[in-house]
Coordinates of C-alpha atoms in Angstrom, one line a residue:
M1 CA 155.1 66.1 130.6
F2 CA 152.8 67.1 127.9
S3 CA 154.2 65.9 124.6
S4 CA 151.4 63.3 124.1
W5 CA 148.6 65.3 122.5
I6 CA 151.0 67.7 120.7
S7 CA 153.1 64.8 119.4
W8 CA 150.0 63.0 118.2
F9 CA 148.8 66.2 116.5
L10 CA 152.1 67.0 114.7
S11 CA 152.4 63.4 113.5
S12 CA 149.0 63.3 112.0
K13 CA 148.8 63.4 108.2
G14 CA 148.1 66.9 106.9
N15 CA 149.7 68.7 109.9
E16 CA 153.3 68.7 108.4
Y17 CA 153.2 72.5 108.1
F18 CA 153.0 73.0 111.9
C19 CA 156.0 73.2 114.2
E20 CA 156.1 72.2 117.8
V21 CA 155.2 75.1 120.1
D22 CA 157.5 75.3 123.2
E23 CA 155.9 74.2 126.5
D24 CA 156.7 77.3 128.4
F25 CA 155.1 79.5 125.7
I26 CA 151.8 77.6 126.1
L27 CA 151.9 77.6 129.9
D28 CA 152.4 81.4 130.0
R29 CA 148.8 82.7 130.0
F30 CA 150.0 86.1 128.8
N31 CA 150.7 84.6 125.4
L32 CA 147.1 83.3 125.3
T33 CA 145.4 86.6 126.0
G34 CA 142.1 86.9 124.2
L35 CA 142.0 83.3 122.9
N36 CA 139.3 82.4 125.5
N37 CA 137.0 84.5 123.4
E38 CA 137.9 82.6 120.2
V39 CA 137.6 79.0 121.5
A40 CA 134.6 77.3 123.1
N41 CA 135.4 75.2 126.2
Y42 CA 138.7 77.1 126.3
S43 CA 139.9 75.7 129.7
Q44 CA 139.2 72.1 128.8
A45 CA 140.8 72.5 125.4
L46 CA 143.9 73.9 126.9
D47 CA 144.0 71.0 129.4
L48 CA 143.7 68.6 126.5
I49 CA 146.7 70.2 124.7
T50 CA 148.7 70.1 127.9
D51 CA 147.6 66.5 128.8
N52 CA 145.9 67.7 132.0
L53 CA 142.4 66.8 131.0
D54 CA 140.4 64.9 133.6
D55 CA 139.8 61.2 132.8
D56 CA 136.2 61.4 133.7
I57 CA 135.3 63.7 130.8
Q58 CA 132.5 62.1 128.8
D59 CA 133.4 60.6 125.5
S60 CA 130.9 62.8 123.6
L61 CA 132.5 65.9 125.1
R62 CA 136.0 64.7 124.4
G63 CA 135.2 64.5 120.6
S64 CA 134.1 68.2 120.5
L65 CA 137.1 69.1 122.7
D66 CA 139.5 67.7 120.2
V67 CA 138.1 70.0 117.6
Q68 CA 138.5 73.0 119.9
A69 CA 142.0 71.9 120.9
R70 CA 143.0 71.9 117.3
L71 CA 141.7 75.4 116.9
L72 CA 143.4 76.6 120.1
Y73 CA 146.7 75.0 119.1
G74 CA 146.5 76.6 115.7
L75 CA 145.9 80.1 117.1
I76 CA 148.7 79.6 119.6
H77 CA 150.9 78.4 116.7
A78 CA 150.2 81.6 114.8
R79 CA 151.5 83.7 117.8
W80 CA 154.4 81.4 118.4
I81 CA 155.9 81.4 114.9
V82 CA 156.4 85.2 115.0
T83 CA 158.6 84.9 118.1
A84 CA 162.4 84.6 117.9
R85 CA 162.3 80.9 118.8
G86 CA 159.3 80.2 116.6
L87 CA 161.0 81.9 113.6
A88 CA 164.1 79.7 114.1
K89 CA 162.0 76.5 114.0
M90 CA 160.2 77.6 110.9
I91 CA 163.4 78.5 109.2
E92 CA 164.5 74.9 109.6
K93 CA 161.4 73.7 107.8
Y94 CA 161.8 76.4 105.2
K95 CA 165.4 75.3 104.4
R96 CA 164.1 71.7 104.0
A97 CA 161.3 73.0 101.7
D98 CA 158.7 71.3 103.9
F99 CA 156.1 73.7 102.6
G100 CA 156.9 72.9 99.0
R101 CA 158.5 74.8 96.1
C102 CA 157.2 77.5 93.7
P103 CA 155.8 75.9 90.5
R104 CA 156.8 79.0 88.4
V105 CA 159.6 78.0 86.1
L106 CA 161.6 81.2 86.5
C107 CA 161.7 80.8 90.3
N108 CA 163.9 77.7 90.0
S109 CA 162.1 75.6 92.7
Q110 CA 162.2 78.4 95.3
A111 CA 161.1 77.2 98.7
L112 CA 157.7 78.5 99.9
L113 CA 156.4 79.8 103.2
P114 CA 152.9 79.5 104.6
V115 CA 150.8 82.6 105.1
G116 CA 147.2 83.4 106.0
L117 CA 145.0 85.9 104.2
T118 CA 143.2 86.7 107.4
D119 CA 143.9 86.3 111.1
I120 CA 140.3 85.3 111.7
P121 CA 139.7 81.5 111.8
Y122 CA 137.3 79.7 109.5
E123 CA 137.5 82.4 106.8
K124 CA 140.5 81.5 104.4
S125 CA 142.7 78.5 104.0
V126 CA 146.4 78.6 104.2
K127 CA 148.4 79.8 101.1
L128 CA 152.0 79.5 100.2
Y129 CA 154.2 82.6 99.6
C130 CA 157.1 82.7 97.3
G131 CA 159.7 85.3 98.3
R132 CA 161.1 85.3 94.7
C133 CA 158.0 86.1 92.6
E134 CA 156.2 87.5 95.6
D135 CA 153.0 85.5 94.7
L136 CA 150.7 83.2 96.5
Y137 CA 149.9 79.6 95.7
S138 CA 147.6 76.9 96.9
P139 CA 149.0 73.8 98.5
K140 CA 149.0 70.8 96.1
S141 CA 147.8 68.4 98.7
S142 CA 144.1 68.7 99.7
R143 CA 145.1 67.8 103.2
H144 CA 147.3 70.9 103.4
G145 CA 144.8 73.0 101.4
S146 CA 142.2 72.5 104.2
I147 CA 144.5 74.0 106.9
D148 CA 143.1 77.3 108.3
G149 CA 145.2 80.3 107.2
A150 CA 144.7 81.8 110.7
Y151 CA 147.0 79.1 112.1
F152 CA 149.9 80.9 110.4
G153 CA 148.6 84.5 110.3
T154 CA 149.1 87.3 107.9
T155 CA 152.5 88.4 109.3
F156 CA 154.8 85.4 109.4
P157 CA 156.7 85.3 106.0
H158 CA 157.3 89.0 105.8
L159 CA 158.4 89.3 109.4
L160 CA 160.8 86.4 108.8
F161 CA 162.4 88.2 105.9
L162 CA 162.7 91.5 107.9
V163 CA 164.4 89.7 110.8
Y164 CA 166.6 87.5 108.5
P165 CA 167.2 89.7 105.4
N166 CA 169.9 87.2 104.3
L167 CA 167.1 84.7 103.6
I168 CA 165.4 87.0 101.0
P169 CA 165.7 84.9 97.8
P170 CA 167.4 86.5 94.8
K171 CA 165.2 87.5 91.8
N172 CA 167.2 85.3 89.4
G173 CA 169.6 82.4 89.5
P174 CA 169.3 79.1 91.5
A175 CA 167.3 78.8 94.6
D176 CA 169.1 79.4 97.9
F177 CA 168.3 75.9 99.2
G178 CA 169.3 73.2 96.7
G179 CA 168.1 69.7 96.3
P180 CA 165.2 68.1 94.4
P181 CA 161.7 69.5 94.8
N182 CA 160.0 68.3 98.0
S183 CA 157.0 66.1 97.3
L184 CA 155.5 66.7 100.8
G185 CA 154.3 70.2 100.2
G186 CA 154.3 71.4 96.7
A187 CA 152.0 74.1 95.3
G188 CA 149.3 73.9 92.8
G189 CA 147.8 76.7 90.7
V190 CA 149.6 80.0 90.8
G191 CA 149.6 83.2 92.6
S192 CA 147.0 85.9 93.4
G193 CA 149.2 88.9 93.0
V194 CA 152.0 90.3 90.8
G195 CA 155.4 90.1 92.4
G196 CA 158.5 92.2 91.5
V197 CA 160.1 89.5 89.5
G198 CA 159.7 90.4 85.9
G199 CA 158.5 93.9 85.4
A200 CA 156.3 94.7 82.3
G201 CA 157.7 91.9 80.2
D202 CA 156.4 89.2 82.6
A203 CA 153.3 90.9 83.8
G204 CA 150.9 89.2 81.3
R205 CA 152.3 85.8 82.1
I206 CA 152.1 86.4 85.8
R207 CA 148.5 87.5 85.6
R208 CA 147.5 84.6 83.3
N209 CA 148.6 82.2 86.0
R210 CA 146.9 83.7 89.0
I211 CA 145.1 81.5 91.6
R212 CA 141.6 82.3 92.7
E213 CA 139.5 81.0 95.5
E214 CA 136.9 79.9 93.0
P215 CA 138.8 78.9 89.8
E216 CA 137.3 79.2 86.4
P217 CA 136.1 75.9 84.8
S218 CA 138.9 74.3 83.0
E219 CA 136.8 72.2 80.5
G220 CA 134.3 73.7 78.1
G221 CA 133.5 77.3 77.4
G222 CA 137.1 78.2 76.8
D223 CA 136.2 80.5 74.0
Q224 CA 134.0 82.6 76.3
I225 CA 136.7 83.4 78.8
V226 CA 137.9 87.1 78.4
T227 CA 141.5 87.3 79.5
S228 CA 141.2 91.0 80.5
N229 CA 138.2 90.3 82.7
V230 CA 140.0 87.5 84.4
A231 CA 143.0 89.8 85.1
L232 CA 140.7 92.5 86.6
K233 CA 139.1 89.9 88.9
A234 CA 142.5 88.7 90.3
D235 CA 143.1 89.8 93.9
R236 CA 146.1 91.9 94.7
Y237 CA 148.3 90.4 97.4
R238 CA 149.6 92.9 99.8
P239 CA 152.3 91.8 102.4
K240 CA 151.6 93.3 105.8
I241 CA 153.3 93.2 109.2
Y242 CA 150.7 93.2 112.0
G243 CA 148.2 94.7 109.7
F244 CA 150.4 97.5 108.3
Q245 CA 151.9 97.5 104.8
V246 CA 155.6 97.6 104.6
H247 CA 156.6 101.0 103.2
E248 CA 159.0 99.9 100.5
I249 CA 156.7 97.1 99.4
A250 CA 153.7 99.5 99.2
K251 CA 155.8 101.9 97.1
L252 CA 156.8 99.1 94.8
Q253 CA 153.3 97.8 94.5
R254 CA 152.1 101.2 93.2
W255 CA 154.5 100.9 90.3
Q256 CA 153.5 97.3 89.7
E257 CA 149.8 98.3 89.6
A258 CA 150.6 100.9 87.0
V259 CA 152.2 98.2 84.9
R260 CA 149.2 95.9 85.5
D261 CA 146.8 98.6 84.3
R262 CA 148.8 99.1 81.1
Q263 CA 148.8 95.4 80.5
V264 CA 145.1 95.1 81.1
S265 CA 144.4 97.9 78.7
R266 CA 146.6 96.1 76.1
L267 CA 144.6 92.9 76.6
E268 CA 141.3 94.8 76.2
A269 CA 142.5 96.3 73.0
L270 CA 143.5 93.0 71.6
E271 CA 140.2 91.4 72.5
E272 CA 138.3 94.2 71.0
A273 CA 140.3 93.8 67.8
K274 CA 139.4 90.1 67.7
K275 CA 135.7 90.9 67.8
M276 CA 136.0 93.2 64.7

């Protein structure tokens, strides 16, 4: 009945991260509670998604409705993927590495999962979470990098690992899901927070490779970059479930931050020694 718009949306280039939301989930208005305050022309946008839009809608309005329909579907998608059926569909994509693989060498091409840094649309683009090094990465493709992070939400990857603990990747050894790296997703840059992968020995390398929303210039002025200052500016990524930090992860992160502070102090001492 209503596969037309959704099929078109999912088949469009750049939308490979999305999975198909079940029809009955969209038609249940309880699942859409509050979205009418987030989306302009909510009723018409919903009609467009469900292929119930009147044919007499003006072409000018149809263009703006398409933008609102994309927003509405993305927000519905964020709610869908944390349901039992939504998680199952995303697991299929995860096992195929549709979201790309971790670029860090020690992660052995571990498959990534999408995550948002905020649940509010138009604030942050989607990032890719590695369950092995517990870091965030930017999508390699600019098409994927422009996807709003709110369309996946801040809860999805961590809830998936809580529901399916058997999918938690090991900290060493080969990746759970074999095969060559997937060219569809990929990840560029490196993560914004220290994971639990290497302890103190890997802390410096992890911090040197962090991703930032506004990366430092890569050409020119290299001698002026102070490594310890860059480390201090790096954002700490904190996994949360529905806004709350997971207790064991929060406990681990306190230890990781202590390691980070020691490494930053060591970097500052080395850089002071270079100036003398």
